[in-house]
């Protein structure tokens, strides 16, 4: 979380005394907690999940005679790795954007966050299926659909987490309405896109995999920042 946002949140929570009790402790007694541990734990899970993806890449034993060819034959694993790395990266960026605007958290938001991390930590498994079953047959449709449902669940829980934070008044009051609206619009479109890719994967699984990659890149690339930079030139 940027220093400016942290300092703004710190002004209302966890700094100074309030009748012998820090404001963070007082807030905790009223159901509001600081976000530091939530950030640290979440970042750790995201980091582990994104690292585990590379374990799905390997060459068959006994490939010494044509190692270069064996490495090239693993293109499906490379594609699955890039798609999942980009997807988890997009989810992490969205999660980081949400926590950046939080002035505090509560018990329900923490549990929603745990559900999100449950799905994120599960993603290496459907990634392995995606790498192994990529031929245009029934197995590929099953693997692609499982992958799409997992990503949709993660994206959906991210959106639920943000909307609950708004509903519960956990967002930093110093944040402008335009900033909050922009984040809401940034998170929401991904849900419709993932649903479309799940449907496409039932008929064209390989095309759906590339669709997931394009969606992730769309969410990662800061088009708004690029547009603003160009406008200043």
Tab-separated table of C-alpha atoms in Angstrom:
chain	number	residue	atom	x	y	z
A	1	UNK	CA	0.000	0.000	0.000
A	2	UNK	CA	1.429	3.409	-0.888
A	3	UNK	CA	2.785	5.504	2.001
A	4	UNK	CA	0.259	8.291	1.479
A	5	UNK	CA	-2.695	5.924	1.762
A	6	UNK	CA	-1.162	4.159	4.761
A	7	UNK	CA	-0.608	7.442	6.542
A	8	UNK	CA	-4.185	8.511	5.871
A	9	UNK	CA	-5.480	5.212	7.256
A	10	UNK	CA	-3.080	5.449	10.174
A	11	UNK	CA	-4.486	8.826	11.175
A	12	UNK	CA	-7.768	7.141	12.050
A	13	UNK	CA	-6.560	3.750	13.241
A	14	UNK	CA	-3.697	2.492	15.354
A	15	UNK	CA	-1.931	5.806	16.142
A	16	UNK	CA	-2.192	7.601	19.456
A	17	UNK	CA	-3.947	6.706	22.698
A	18	UNK	CA	-7.614	6.750	23.539
A	19	UNK	CA	-8.267	6.363	27.228
A	20	UNK	CA	-5.192	4.143	27.732
A	21	UNK	CA	-6.044	2.127	24.621
A	22	UNK	CA	-4.731	2.673	21.094
A	23	UNK	CA	-7.282	3.633	18.493
A	24	UNK	CA	-6.477	0.393	16.678
A	25	UNK	CA	-7.433	-1.583	19.789
A	26	UNK	CA	-10.542	0.527	20.268
A	27	UNK	CA	-11.508	-0.075	16.643
A	28	UNK	CA	-10.958	-3.801	17.038
A	29	UNK	CA	-13.382	-3.865	19.977
A	30	UNK	CA	-16.007	-2.303	17.713
A	31	UNK	CA	-15.414	-4.855	14.927
A	32	UNK	CA	-12.917	-2.886	12.824
A	33	UNK	CA	-9.363	-4.177	12.493
A	34	UNK	CA	-6.217	-2.891	10.844
A	35	UNK	CA	-5.326	-4.213	7.389
A	36	UNK	CA	-1.612	-4.909	7.858
A	37	UNK	CA	-1.885	-8.622	8.644
A	38	UNK	CA	-4.530	-9.128	5.950
A	39	UNK	CA	-2.172	-7.558	3.390
A	40	UNK	CA	0.842	-9.587	4.517
A	41	UNK	CA	-0.977	-12.926	4.605
A	42	UNK	CA	-2.689	-12.320	1.261
A	43	UNK	CA	0.541	-11.287	-0.454
A	44	UNK	CA	2.179	-14.456	0.816
A	45	UNK	CA	-0.566	-16.692	-0.586
A	46	UNK	CA	-0.507	-14.920	-3.948
A	47	UNK	CA	3.282	-15.251	-4.088
A	48	UNK	CA	3.218	-18.982	-3.285
A	49	UNK	CA	0.427	-19.688	-5.781
A	50	UNK	CA	2.174	-17.849	-8.602
A	51	UNK	CA	5.460	-19.642	-7.822
A	52	UNK	CA	3.858	-23.101	-7.803
A	53	UNK	CA	2.797	-22.612	-11.422
A	54	UNK	CA	6.309	-23.257	-12.693
A	55	UNK	CA	6.277	-26.731	-11.113
A	56	UNK	CA	3.812	-27.793	-13.825
A	57	UNK	CA	6.549	-27.352	-16.461
A	58	UNK	CA	8.751	-30.404	-16.989
A	59	UNK	CA	10.085	-32.671	-19.729
A	60	UNK	CA	9.474	-36.424	-19.821
A	61	UNK	CA	12.141	-38.668	-18.397
A	62	UNK	CA	14.421	-40.181	-21.014
A	63	UNK	CA	14.434	-37.137	-23.312
A	64	UNK	CA	18.223	-36.907	-23.459
A	65	UNK	CA	18.394	-37.918	-27.117
A	66	UNK	CA	16.217	-34.993	-28.246
A	67	UNK	CA	16.098	-32.587	-25.329
A	68	UNK	CA	15.480	-29.547	-27.520
A	69	UNK	CA	12.518	-31.228	-29.162
A	70	UNK	CA	11.172	-32.341	-25.777
A	71	UNK	CA	11.417	-28.774	-24.480
A	72	UNK	CA	9.582	-27.515	-27.538
A	73	UNK	CA	6.851	-30.113	-27.109
A	74	UNK	CA	5.922	-28.545	-23.763
A	75	UNK	CA	4.401	-25.445	-25.423
A	76	UNK	CA	1.061	-26.194	-23.793
A	77	UNK	CA	2.686	-25.991	-20.372
A	78	UNK	CA	4.300	-22.672	-21.292
A	79	UNK	CA	0.975	-21.287	-22.486
A	80	UNK	CA	-0.843	-22.457	-19.351
A	81	UNK	CA	1.912	-20.952	-17.201
A	82	UNK	CA	1.740	-17.563	-18.943
A	83	UNK	CA	-2.064	-17.485	-18.765
A	84	UNK	CA	-2.173	-18.369	-15.068
A	85	UNK	CA	0.732	-16.101	-14.150
A	86	UNK	CA	-1.034	-13.195	-15.866
A	87	UNK	CA	-4.370	-14.100	-14.286
A	88	UNK	CA	-3.007	-14.365	-10.746
A	89	UNK	CA	-1.097	-11.144	-11.368
A	90	UNK	CA	-4.326	-9.414	-12.407
A	91	UNK	CA	-6.105	-10.740	-9.313
A	92	UNK	CA	-3.268	-9.538	-7.102
A	93	UNK	CA	-3.375	-6.068	-8.667
A	94	UNK	CA	-7.129	-5.886	-8.052
A	95	UNK	CA	-6.695	-7.130	-4.477
A	96	UNK	CA	-3.931	-4.590	-3.857
A	97	UNK	CA	-6.111	-1.808	-5.249
A	98	UNK	CA	-8.909	-2.805	-2.866
A	99	UNK	CA	-6.736	-2.945	0.243
A	100	UNK	CA	-5.122	0.372	-0.712
A	101	UNK	CA	-8.471	2.072	-0.167
A	102	UNK	CA	-9.370	0.258	3.053
A	103	UNK	CA	-9.252	2.240	6.279
A	104	UNK	CA	-9.842	-0.972	8.199
A	105	UNK	CA	-11.382	-4.415	7.970
A	106	UNK	CA	-13.759	-6.596	9.967
A	107	UNK	CA	-14.421	-10.266	10.611
A	108	UNK	CA	-16.652	-10.820	7.568
A	109	UNK	CA	-14.295	-9.109	5.134
A	110	UNK	CA	-11.440	-11.241	6.447
A	111	UNK	CA	-13.471	-14.384	5.756
A	112	UNK	CA	-14.372	-13.228	2.250
A	113	UNK	CA	-10.659	-12.652	1.726
A	114	UNK	CA	-9.914	-16.177	2.957
A	115	UNK	CA	-12.361	-17.614	0.415
A	116	UNK	CA	-10.606	-15.634	-2.309
A	117	UNK	CA	-7.227	-16.970	-1.203
A	118	UNK	CA	-8.681	-20.500	-1.139
A	119	UNK	CA	-9.475	-20.211	-4.846
A	120	UNK	CA	-6.188	-18.488	-5.721
A	121	UNK	CA	-4.154	-21.224	-4.025
A	122	UNK	CA	-6.211	-23.815	-5.959
A	123	UNK	CA	-5.364	-22.343	-9.389
A	124	UNK	CA	-2.129	-24.362	-9.942
A	125	UNK	CA	-4.256	-27.530	-10.125
A	126	UNK	CA	-6.512	-26.517	-13.057
A	127	UNK	CA	-3.423	-24.941	-14.641
A	128	UNK	CA	-1.842	-28.399	-14.683
A	129	UNK	CA	-4.986	-29.853	-16.272
A	130	UNK	CA	-4.945	-27.089	-18.855
A	131	UNK	CA	-1.349	-27.909	-19.762
A	132	UNK	CA	-1.946	-31.646	-19.946
A	133	UNK	CA	-5.269	-31.710	-21.779
A	134	UNK	CA	-5.173	-29.111	-24.531
A	135	UNK	CA	-6.137	-31.160	-27.580
A	136	UNK	CA	-9.597	-30.291	-29.019
A	137	UNK	CA	-11.474	-33.162	-27.369
A	138	UNK	CA	-13.713	-33.834	-24.399
A	139	UNK	CA	-10.863	-33.796	-21.882
A	140	UNK	CA	-9.750	-30.367	-23.084
A	141	UNK	CA	-13.284	-29.025	-22.651
A	142	UNK	CA	-13.409	-30.342	-19.085
A	143	UNK	CA	-9.976	-28.902	-18.239
A	144	UNK	CA	-10.755	-25.518	-19.798
A	145	UNK	CA	-14.155	-25.327	-18.087
A	146	UNK	CA	-12.673	-26.172	-14.680
A	147	UNK	CA	-10.022	-23.529	-15.218
A	148	UNK	CA	-12.583	-20.934	-16.248
A	149	UNK	CA	-14.840	-21.663	-13.287
A	150	UNK	CA	-11.896	-21.295	-10.884
A	151	UNK	CA	-10.904	-17.936	-12.381
A	152	UNK	CA	-14.512	-16.749	-12.396
A	153	UNK	CA	-14.851	-17.702	-8.724
A	154	UNK	CA	-11.701	-15.745	-7.866
A	155	UNK	CA	-12.822	-12.704	-9.870
A	156	UNK	CA	-16.291	-12.907	-8.364
A	157	UNK	CA	-14.968	-13.061	-4.804
A	158	UNK	CA	-12.717	-10.078	-5.561
A	159	UNK	CA	-15.770	-8.096	-6.667
A	160	UNK	CA	-17.756	-9.255	-3.613
A	161	UNK	CA	-14.909	-8.227	-1.331
A	162	UNK	CA	-14.820	-4.719	-2.799
A	163	UNK	CA	-18.577	-4.185	-2.793
A	164	UNK	CA	-18.841	-5.413	0.780
A	165	UNK	CA	-16.077	-3.017	1.824
A	166	UNK	CA	-18.102	-0.176	0.294
A	167	UNK	CA	-21.309	-1.391	1.934
A	168	UNK	CA	-19.737	-1.838	5.372
A	169	UNK	CA	-18.094	1.592	5.339
A	170	UNK	CA	-14.581	0.154	5.501
A	171	UNK	CA	-13.238	2.361	2.713
A	172	UNK	CA	-11.002	5.305	3.522
A	173	UNK	CA	-13.330	8.349	3.754
A	174	UNK	CA	-10.594	10.517	2.242
A	175	UNK	CA	-10.837	8.635	-1.069
A	176	UNK	CA	-12.729	10.491	-3.772
A	177	UNK	CA	-15.910	9.152	-5.346
A	178	UNK	CA	-14.271	9.160	-8.770
A	179	UNK	CA	-11.485	6.894	-7.518
A	180	UNK	CA	-13.944	4.445	-5.987
A	181	UNK	CA	-16.118	4.399	-9.115
A	182	UNK	CA	-13.057	3.808	-11.284
A	183	UNK	CA	-12.024	0.800	-9.204
A	184	UNK	CA	-15.556	-0.627	-9.311
A	185	UNK	CA	-15.613	-0.304	-13.102
A	186	UNK	CA	-12.176	-1.883	-13.354
A	187	UNK	CA	-13.170	-4.983	-11.391
A	188	UNK	CA	-16.644	-5.611	-12.832
A	189	UNK	CA	-15.973	-6.107	-16.597
A	190	UNK	CA	-13.743	-9.123	-15.953
A	191	UNK	CA	-16.716	-11.151	-14.686
A	192	UNK	CA	-18.637	-10.914	-17.971
A	193	UNK	CA	-15.487	-11.715	-19.918
A	194	UNK	CA	-14.782	-14.850	-17.900
A	195	UNK	CA	-18.359	-16.058	-18.351
A	196	UNK	CA	-18.011	-15.589	-22.107
A	197	UNK	CA	-14.751	-17.573	-22.124
A	198	UNK	CA	-16.318	-20.405	-20.107
A	199	UNK	CA	-19.038	-20.699	-22.744
A	200	UNK	CA	-16.467	-20.538	-25.563
A	201	UNK	CA	-14.387	-23.233	-23.891
A	202	UNK	CA	-17.235	-25.721	-24.264
A	203	UNK	CA	-16.797	-25.556	-28.044
A	204	UNK	CA	-13.321	-24.111	-28.707
A	205	UNK	CA	-11.126	-24.816	-25.672
A	206	UNK	CA	-7.872	-23.555	-27.223
A	207	UNK	CA	-9.504	-20.278	-28.269
A	208	UNK	CA	-10.844	-19.871	-24.728
A	209	UNK	CA	-7.339	-20.280	-23.283
A	210	UNK	CA	-6.069	-17.434	-25.446
A	211	UNK	CA	-9.161	-15.481	-24.431
A	212	UNK	CA	-8.244	-15.876	-20.758
A	213	UNK	CA	-4.784	-14.562	-21.573
A	214	UNK	CA	-6.187	-11.501	-23.355
A	215	UNK	CA	-8.517	-10.800	-20.432
A	216	UNK	CA	-5.653	-10.980	-17.958
A	217	UNK	CA	-3.473	-8.695	-20.072
A	218	UNK	CA	-6.353	-6.239	-20.414
A	219	UNK	CA	-6.673	-6.097	-16.625
A	220	UNK	CA	-2.909	-5.810	-16.103
A	221	UNK	CA	-1.967	-3.193	-18.686
A	222	UNK	CA	-2.656	0.310	-17.256
A	223	UNK	CA	-4.490	1.705	-20.278
A	224	UNK	CA	-5.816	4.648	-18.276
A	225	UNK	CA	-2.313	5.605	-17.173
A	226	UNK	CA	-0.982	5.282	-20.725
A	227	UNK	CA	-3.797	7.469	-22.029
A	228	UNK	CA	-3.176	10.080	-19.337
A	229	UNK	CA	0.570	10.075	-20.085
A	230	UNK	CA	-0.029	10.577	-23.776
A	231	UNK	CA	-2.392	13.455	-23.060
A	232	UNK	CA	0.373	15.249	-21.152
A	233	UNK	CA	2.851	14.922	-24.028
